mmCIF file of C-alpha atoms in Angstrom:
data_model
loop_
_atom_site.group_PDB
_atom_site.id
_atom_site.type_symbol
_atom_site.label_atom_id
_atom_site.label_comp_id
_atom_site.label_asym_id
_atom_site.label_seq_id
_atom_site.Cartn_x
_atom_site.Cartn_y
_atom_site.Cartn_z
ATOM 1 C CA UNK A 1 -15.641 -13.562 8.166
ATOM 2 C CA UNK A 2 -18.056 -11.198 9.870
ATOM 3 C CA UNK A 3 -21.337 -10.266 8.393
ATOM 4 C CA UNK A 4 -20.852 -6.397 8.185
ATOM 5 C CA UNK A 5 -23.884 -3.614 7.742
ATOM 6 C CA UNK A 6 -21.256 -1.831 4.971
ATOM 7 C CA UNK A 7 -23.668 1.064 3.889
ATOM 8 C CA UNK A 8 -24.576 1.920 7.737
ATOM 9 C CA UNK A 9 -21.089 1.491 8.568
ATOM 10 C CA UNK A 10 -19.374 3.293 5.851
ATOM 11 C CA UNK A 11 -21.475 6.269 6.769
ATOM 12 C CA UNK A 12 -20.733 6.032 10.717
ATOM 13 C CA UNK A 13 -16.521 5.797 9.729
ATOM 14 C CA UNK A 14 -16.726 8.421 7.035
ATOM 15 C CA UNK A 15 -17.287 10.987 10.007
ATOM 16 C CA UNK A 16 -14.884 9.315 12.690
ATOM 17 C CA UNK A 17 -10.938 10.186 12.431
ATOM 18 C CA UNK A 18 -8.471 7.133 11.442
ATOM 19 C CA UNK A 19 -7.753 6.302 14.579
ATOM 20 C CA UNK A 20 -10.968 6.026 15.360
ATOM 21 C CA UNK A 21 -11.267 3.438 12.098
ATOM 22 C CA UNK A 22 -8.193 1.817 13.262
ATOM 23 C CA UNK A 23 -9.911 1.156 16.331
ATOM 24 C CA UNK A 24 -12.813 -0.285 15.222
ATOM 25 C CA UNK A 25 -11.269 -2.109 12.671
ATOM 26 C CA UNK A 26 -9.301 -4.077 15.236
ATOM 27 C CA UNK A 27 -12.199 -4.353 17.445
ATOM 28 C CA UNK A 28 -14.461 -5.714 14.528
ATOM 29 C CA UNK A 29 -11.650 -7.808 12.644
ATOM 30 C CA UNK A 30 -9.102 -8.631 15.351
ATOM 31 C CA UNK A 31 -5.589 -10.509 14.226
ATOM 32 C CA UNK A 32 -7.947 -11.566 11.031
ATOM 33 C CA UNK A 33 -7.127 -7.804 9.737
ATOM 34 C CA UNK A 34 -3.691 -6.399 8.386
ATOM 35 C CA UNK A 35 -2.824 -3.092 6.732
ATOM 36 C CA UNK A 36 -0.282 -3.137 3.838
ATOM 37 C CA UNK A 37 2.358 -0.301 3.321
ATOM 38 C CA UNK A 38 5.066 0.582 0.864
ATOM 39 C CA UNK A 39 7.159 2.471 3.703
ATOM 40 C CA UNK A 40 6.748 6.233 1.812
ATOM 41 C CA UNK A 41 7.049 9.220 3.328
ATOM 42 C CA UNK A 42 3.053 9.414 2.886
ATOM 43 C CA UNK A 43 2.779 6.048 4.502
ATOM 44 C CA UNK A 44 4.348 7.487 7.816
ATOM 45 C CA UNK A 45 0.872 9.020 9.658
ATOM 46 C CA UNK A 46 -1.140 5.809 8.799
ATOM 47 C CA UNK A 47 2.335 3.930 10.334
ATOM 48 C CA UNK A 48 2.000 6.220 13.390
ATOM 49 C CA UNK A 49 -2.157 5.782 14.229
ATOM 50 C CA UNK A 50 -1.164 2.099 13.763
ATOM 51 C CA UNK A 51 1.382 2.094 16.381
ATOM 52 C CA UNK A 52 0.411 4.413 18.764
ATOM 53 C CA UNK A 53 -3.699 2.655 18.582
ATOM 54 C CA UNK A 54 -3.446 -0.836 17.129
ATOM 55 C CA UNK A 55 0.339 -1.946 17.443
ATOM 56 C CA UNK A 56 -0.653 -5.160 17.119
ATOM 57 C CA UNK A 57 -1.730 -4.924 13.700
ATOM 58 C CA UNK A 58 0.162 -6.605 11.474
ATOM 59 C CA UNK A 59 1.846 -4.394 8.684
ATOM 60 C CA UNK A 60 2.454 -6.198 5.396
ATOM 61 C CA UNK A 61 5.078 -5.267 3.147
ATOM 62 C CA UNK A 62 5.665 -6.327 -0.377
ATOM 63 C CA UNK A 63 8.996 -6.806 -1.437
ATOM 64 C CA UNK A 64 9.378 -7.334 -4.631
ATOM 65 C CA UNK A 65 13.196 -7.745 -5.463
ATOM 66 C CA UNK A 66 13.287 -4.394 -6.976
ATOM 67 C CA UNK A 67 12.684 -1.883 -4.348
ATOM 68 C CA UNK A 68 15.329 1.519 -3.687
ATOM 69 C CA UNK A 69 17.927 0.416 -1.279
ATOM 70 C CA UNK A 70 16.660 3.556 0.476
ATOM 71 C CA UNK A 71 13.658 2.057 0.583
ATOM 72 C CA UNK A 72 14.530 -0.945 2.548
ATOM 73 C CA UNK A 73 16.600 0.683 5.204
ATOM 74 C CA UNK A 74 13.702 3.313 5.716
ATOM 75 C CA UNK A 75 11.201 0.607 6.051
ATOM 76 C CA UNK A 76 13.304 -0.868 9.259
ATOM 77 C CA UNK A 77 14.236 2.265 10.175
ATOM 78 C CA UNK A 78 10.661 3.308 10.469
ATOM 79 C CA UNK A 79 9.763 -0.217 11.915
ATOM 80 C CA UNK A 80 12.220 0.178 14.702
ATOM 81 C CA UNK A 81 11.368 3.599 15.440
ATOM 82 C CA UNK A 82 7.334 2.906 15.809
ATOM 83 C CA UNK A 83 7.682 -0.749 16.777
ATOM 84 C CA UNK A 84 5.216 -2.122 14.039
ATOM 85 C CA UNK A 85 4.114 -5.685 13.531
ATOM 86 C CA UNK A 86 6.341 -5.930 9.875
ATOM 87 C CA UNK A 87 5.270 -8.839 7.988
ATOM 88 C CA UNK A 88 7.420 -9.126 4.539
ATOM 89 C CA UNK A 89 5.417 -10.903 1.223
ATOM 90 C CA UNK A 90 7.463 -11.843 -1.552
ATOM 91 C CA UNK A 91 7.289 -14.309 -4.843
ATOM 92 C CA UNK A 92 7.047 -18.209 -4.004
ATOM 93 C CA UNK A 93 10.463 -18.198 -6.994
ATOM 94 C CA UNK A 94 12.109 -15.702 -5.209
ATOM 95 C CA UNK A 95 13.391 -12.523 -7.114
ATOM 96 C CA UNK A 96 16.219 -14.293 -8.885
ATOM 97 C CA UNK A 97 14.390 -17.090 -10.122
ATOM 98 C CA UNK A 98 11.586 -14.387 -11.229
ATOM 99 C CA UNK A 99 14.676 -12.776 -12.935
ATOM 100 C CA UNK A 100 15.478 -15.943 -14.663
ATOM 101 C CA UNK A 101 12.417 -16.795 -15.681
ATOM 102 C CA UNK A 102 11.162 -13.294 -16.995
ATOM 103 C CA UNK A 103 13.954 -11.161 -17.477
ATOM 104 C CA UNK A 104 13.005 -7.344 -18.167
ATOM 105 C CA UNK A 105 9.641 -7.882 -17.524
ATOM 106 C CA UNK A 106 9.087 -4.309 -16.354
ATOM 107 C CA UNK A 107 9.411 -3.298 -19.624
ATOM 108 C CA UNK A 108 7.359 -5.787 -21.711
ATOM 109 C CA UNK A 109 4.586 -5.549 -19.534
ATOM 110 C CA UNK A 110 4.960 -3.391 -16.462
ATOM 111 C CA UNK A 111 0.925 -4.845 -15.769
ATOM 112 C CA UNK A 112 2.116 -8.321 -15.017
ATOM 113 C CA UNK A 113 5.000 -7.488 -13.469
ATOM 114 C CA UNK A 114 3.295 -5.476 -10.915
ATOM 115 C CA UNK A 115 0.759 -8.556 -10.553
ATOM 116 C CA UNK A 116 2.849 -10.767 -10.266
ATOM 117 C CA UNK A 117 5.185 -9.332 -7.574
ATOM 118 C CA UNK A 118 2.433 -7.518 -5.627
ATOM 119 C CA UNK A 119 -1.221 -8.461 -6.837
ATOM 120 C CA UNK A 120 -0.201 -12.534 -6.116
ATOM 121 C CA UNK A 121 1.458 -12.057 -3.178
ATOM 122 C CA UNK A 122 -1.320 -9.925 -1.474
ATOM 123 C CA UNK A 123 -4.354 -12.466 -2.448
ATOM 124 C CA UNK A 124 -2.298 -15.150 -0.733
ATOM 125 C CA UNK A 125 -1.824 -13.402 2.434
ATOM 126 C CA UNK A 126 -5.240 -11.765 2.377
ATOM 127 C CA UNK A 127 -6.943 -15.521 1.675
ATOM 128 C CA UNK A 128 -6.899 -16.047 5.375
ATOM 129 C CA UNK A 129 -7.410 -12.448 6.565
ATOM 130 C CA UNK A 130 -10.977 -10.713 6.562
ATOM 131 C CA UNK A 131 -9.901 -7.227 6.213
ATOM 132 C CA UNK A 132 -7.467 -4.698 4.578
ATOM 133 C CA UNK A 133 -6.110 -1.607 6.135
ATOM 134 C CA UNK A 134 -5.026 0.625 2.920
ATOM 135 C CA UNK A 135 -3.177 4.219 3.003
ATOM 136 C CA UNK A 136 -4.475 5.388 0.051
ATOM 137 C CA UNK A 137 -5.968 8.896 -0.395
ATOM 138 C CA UNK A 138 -8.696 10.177 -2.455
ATOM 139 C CA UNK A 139 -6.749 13.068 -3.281
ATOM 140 C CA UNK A 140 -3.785 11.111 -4.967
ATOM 141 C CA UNK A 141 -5.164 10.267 -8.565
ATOM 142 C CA UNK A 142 -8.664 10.427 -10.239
ATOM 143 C CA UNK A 143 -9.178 6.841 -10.034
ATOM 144 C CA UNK A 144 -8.637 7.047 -5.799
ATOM 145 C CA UNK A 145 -11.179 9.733 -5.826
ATOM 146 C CA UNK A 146 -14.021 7.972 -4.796
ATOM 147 C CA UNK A 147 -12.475 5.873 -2.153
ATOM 148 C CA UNK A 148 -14.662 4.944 0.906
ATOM 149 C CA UNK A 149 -13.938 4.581 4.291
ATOM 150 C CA UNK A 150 -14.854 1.389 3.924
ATOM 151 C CA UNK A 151 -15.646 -1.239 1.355
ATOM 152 C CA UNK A 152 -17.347 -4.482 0.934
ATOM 153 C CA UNK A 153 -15.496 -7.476 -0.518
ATOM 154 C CA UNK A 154 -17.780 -7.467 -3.395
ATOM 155 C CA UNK A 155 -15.808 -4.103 -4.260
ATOM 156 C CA UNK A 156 -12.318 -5.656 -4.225
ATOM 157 C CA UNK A 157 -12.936 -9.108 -5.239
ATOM 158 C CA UNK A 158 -9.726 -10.432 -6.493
ATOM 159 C CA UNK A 159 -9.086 -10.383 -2.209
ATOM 160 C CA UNK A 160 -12.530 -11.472 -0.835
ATOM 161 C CA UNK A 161 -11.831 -8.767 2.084
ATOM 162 C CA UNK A 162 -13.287 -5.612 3.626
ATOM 163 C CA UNK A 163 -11.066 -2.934 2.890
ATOM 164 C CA UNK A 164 -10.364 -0.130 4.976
ATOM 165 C CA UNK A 165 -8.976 2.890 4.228
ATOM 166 C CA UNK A 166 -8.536 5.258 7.405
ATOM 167 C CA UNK A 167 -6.876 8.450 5.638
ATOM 168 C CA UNK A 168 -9.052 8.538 2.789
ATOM 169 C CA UNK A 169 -10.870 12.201 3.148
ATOM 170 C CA UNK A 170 -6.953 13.195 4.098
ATOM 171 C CA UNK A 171 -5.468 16.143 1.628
ATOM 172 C CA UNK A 172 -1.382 16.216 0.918
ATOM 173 C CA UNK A 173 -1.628 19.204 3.301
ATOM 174 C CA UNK A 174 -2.778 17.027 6.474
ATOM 175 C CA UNK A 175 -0.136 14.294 5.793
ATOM 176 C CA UNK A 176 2.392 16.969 5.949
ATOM 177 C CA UNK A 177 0.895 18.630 9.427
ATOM 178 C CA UNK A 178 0.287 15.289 11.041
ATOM 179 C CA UNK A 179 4.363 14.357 9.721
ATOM 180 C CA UNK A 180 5.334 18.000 11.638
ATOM 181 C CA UNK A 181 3.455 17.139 14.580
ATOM 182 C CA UNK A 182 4.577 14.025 15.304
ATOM 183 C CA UNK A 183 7.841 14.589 13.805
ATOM 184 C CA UNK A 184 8.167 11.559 11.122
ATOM 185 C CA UNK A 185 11.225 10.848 8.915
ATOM 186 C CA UNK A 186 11.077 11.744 5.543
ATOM 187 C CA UNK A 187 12.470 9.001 2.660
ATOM 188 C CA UNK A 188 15.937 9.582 1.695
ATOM 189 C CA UNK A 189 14.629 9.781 -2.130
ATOM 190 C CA UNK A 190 12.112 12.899 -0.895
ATOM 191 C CA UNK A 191 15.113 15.605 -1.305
ATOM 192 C CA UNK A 192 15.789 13.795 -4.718
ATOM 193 C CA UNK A 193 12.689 14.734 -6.043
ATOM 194 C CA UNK A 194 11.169 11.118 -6.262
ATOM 195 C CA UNK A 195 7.525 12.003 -4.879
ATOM 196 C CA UNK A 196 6.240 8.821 -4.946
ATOM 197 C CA UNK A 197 8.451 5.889 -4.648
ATOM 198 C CA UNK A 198 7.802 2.220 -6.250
ATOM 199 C CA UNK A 199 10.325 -0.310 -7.503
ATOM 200 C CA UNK A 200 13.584 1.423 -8.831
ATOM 201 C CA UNK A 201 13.326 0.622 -12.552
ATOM 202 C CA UNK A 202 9.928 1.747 -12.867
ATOM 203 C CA UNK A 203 10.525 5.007 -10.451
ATOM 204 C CA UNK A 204 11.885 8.754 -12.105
ATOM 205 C CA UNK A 205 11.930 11.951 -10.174
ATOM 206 C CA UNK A 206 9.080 13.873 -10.554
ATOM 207 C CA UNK A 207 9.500 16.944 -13.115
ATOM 208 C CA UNK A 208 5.734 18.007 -12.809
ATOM 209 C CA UNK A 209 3.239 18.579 -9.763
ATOM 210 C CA UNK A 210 1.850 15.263 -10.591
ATOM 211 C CA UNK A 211 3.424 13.654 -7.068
ATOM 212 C CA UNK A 212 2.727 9.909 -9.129
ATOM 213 C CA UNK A 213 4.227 11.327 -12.512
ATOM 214 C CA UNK A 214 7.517 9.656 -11.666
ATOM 215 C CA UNK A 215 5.873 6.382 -11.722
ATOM 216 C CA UNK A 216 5.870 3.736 -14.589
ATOM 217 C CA UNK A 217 6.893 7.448 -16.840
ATOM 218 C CA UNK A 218 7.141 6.097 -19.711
ATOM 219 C CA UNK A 219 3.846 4.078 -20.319
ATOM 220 C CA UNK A 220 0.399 4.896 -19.450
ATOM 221 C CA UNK A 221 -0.038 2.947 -16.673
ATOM 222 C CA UNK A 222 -0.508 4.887 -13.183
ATOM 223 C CA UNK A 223 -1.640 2.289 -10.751
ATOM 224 C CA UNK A 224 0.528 -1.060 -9.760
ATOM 225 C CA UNK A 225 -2.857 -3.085 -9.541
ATOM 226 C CA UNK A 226 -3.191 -3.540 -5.941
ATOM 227 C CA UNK A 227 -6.152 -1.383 -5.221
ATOM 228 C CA UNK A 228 -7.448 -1.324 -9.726
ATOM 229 C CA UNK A 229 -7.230 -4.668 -11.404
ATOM 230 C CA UNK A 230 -5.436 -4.165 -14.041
ATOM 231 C CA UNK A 231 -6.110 -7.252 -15.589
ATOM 232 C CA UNK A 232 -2.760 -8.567 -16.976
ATOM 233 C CA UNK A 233 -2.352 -11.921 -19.071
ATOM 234 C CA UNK A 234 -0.102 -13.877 -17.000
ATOM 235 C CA UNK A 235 1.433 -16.133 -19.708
ATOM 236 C CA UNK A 236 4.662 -14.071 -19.926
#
């Protein structure tokens, strides 16, 4: 892994646009680098910079067992249209031995379900990677708010990893321009008013402005534990 000045860096990326991070990313990192995605209709402008700077890049994508239908013909859809690098994580069981094994899990304990279907995946493929490309926003919930440009992997320990995040200063509004501009799908869900799209039994359609209130709706929980540990016991 490559000794990187974060501080001086950080401060450098937090005034260049994503592609611009994309592109030193790749130059810095190389195949040792990989963004993840969960194919929504926010994902699409981080999708497009990839493809049309760093196509090379691998894209992970978690697939948990439970995802829309939808969701999994966008995600090809999308893949075909930009030509991305798709790399698919899932369980070592496999979903129906998961299913087996733990049943209803996402409603015991919607924590470890989420940890282990995404979290354990994700440290496995990141163990021989030295850097994360993330979508995520500082404008999507409090706890993103303070997301940098880029982070040490003291920040995100459970990967070892610098993480990346390209779009971070982005609002809602500049998702939406860049999707006009370039002309990017929208999810099938979108005109079904599921804002923000996870793993069907865990997903609603969004009543409120809150674009993440139709996620995990009836518990507390608002992040899957990807980018927050949220510390699960894993002796379900």
């Amino acid at each position: 892994m490559p000794s990187i000045d974060v501080a001086s860096h950080a401060e450098t990326l937090e005034t260049q646009s994503a592609a611009n991070v994309l592109q030193w990313t790749w130059n810095t990192f190389g195949s040792d680098a990989a963004a993840t995605s969960s194919f929504q209709t926010h994902s699409l402008p981080l999708l497009h910079l990839i493809a049309t700077t760093v196509p090379e890049l691998p894209v992970l994508f978690l697939d948990t067992g439970f995802h829309f239908p939808e969701t999994l013909r966008f995600r090809d859809r999308v893949v075909e249209k930009l030509g991305l690098n798709l790399q698919v994580l899932k369980t070592r069981m496999g979903h129906d031995r998961f299913q087996e094994k733990h049943g209803q899990l996402h409603r015991r304990d919607p924590d470890l379900c989420c940890h282990l279907n995404k979290v354990k995946p994700l440290q496995r493929a990141l163990a021989e990677r030295s850097a994360w490309v993330a979508g995520i926003r500082r404008d999507q919930t409090a706890q993103r708010q303070d997301t940098p440009v880029l982070a040490g992997p003291d920040s995100v320990e459970r990967y070892d990893v610098y993480k990346v995040c390209p779009i971070a200063s982005w609002t809602e509004a500049q998702v939406e321009r860049y999707r006009a501009e370039h002309d990017l799908p929208e999810h099938p869900l979108g005109d079904q008013g599921y804002a923000s799209i996870g793993c069907a039994p865990c997903t609603q359609p969004v009543t409120s402005g809150d674009s993440r209130a139709g996620r995990w709706a009836n518990h507390t929980k608002t992040e899957c534990g990807l980018h927050f540990d949220t510390d699960p016991e894993e002796s379900a």
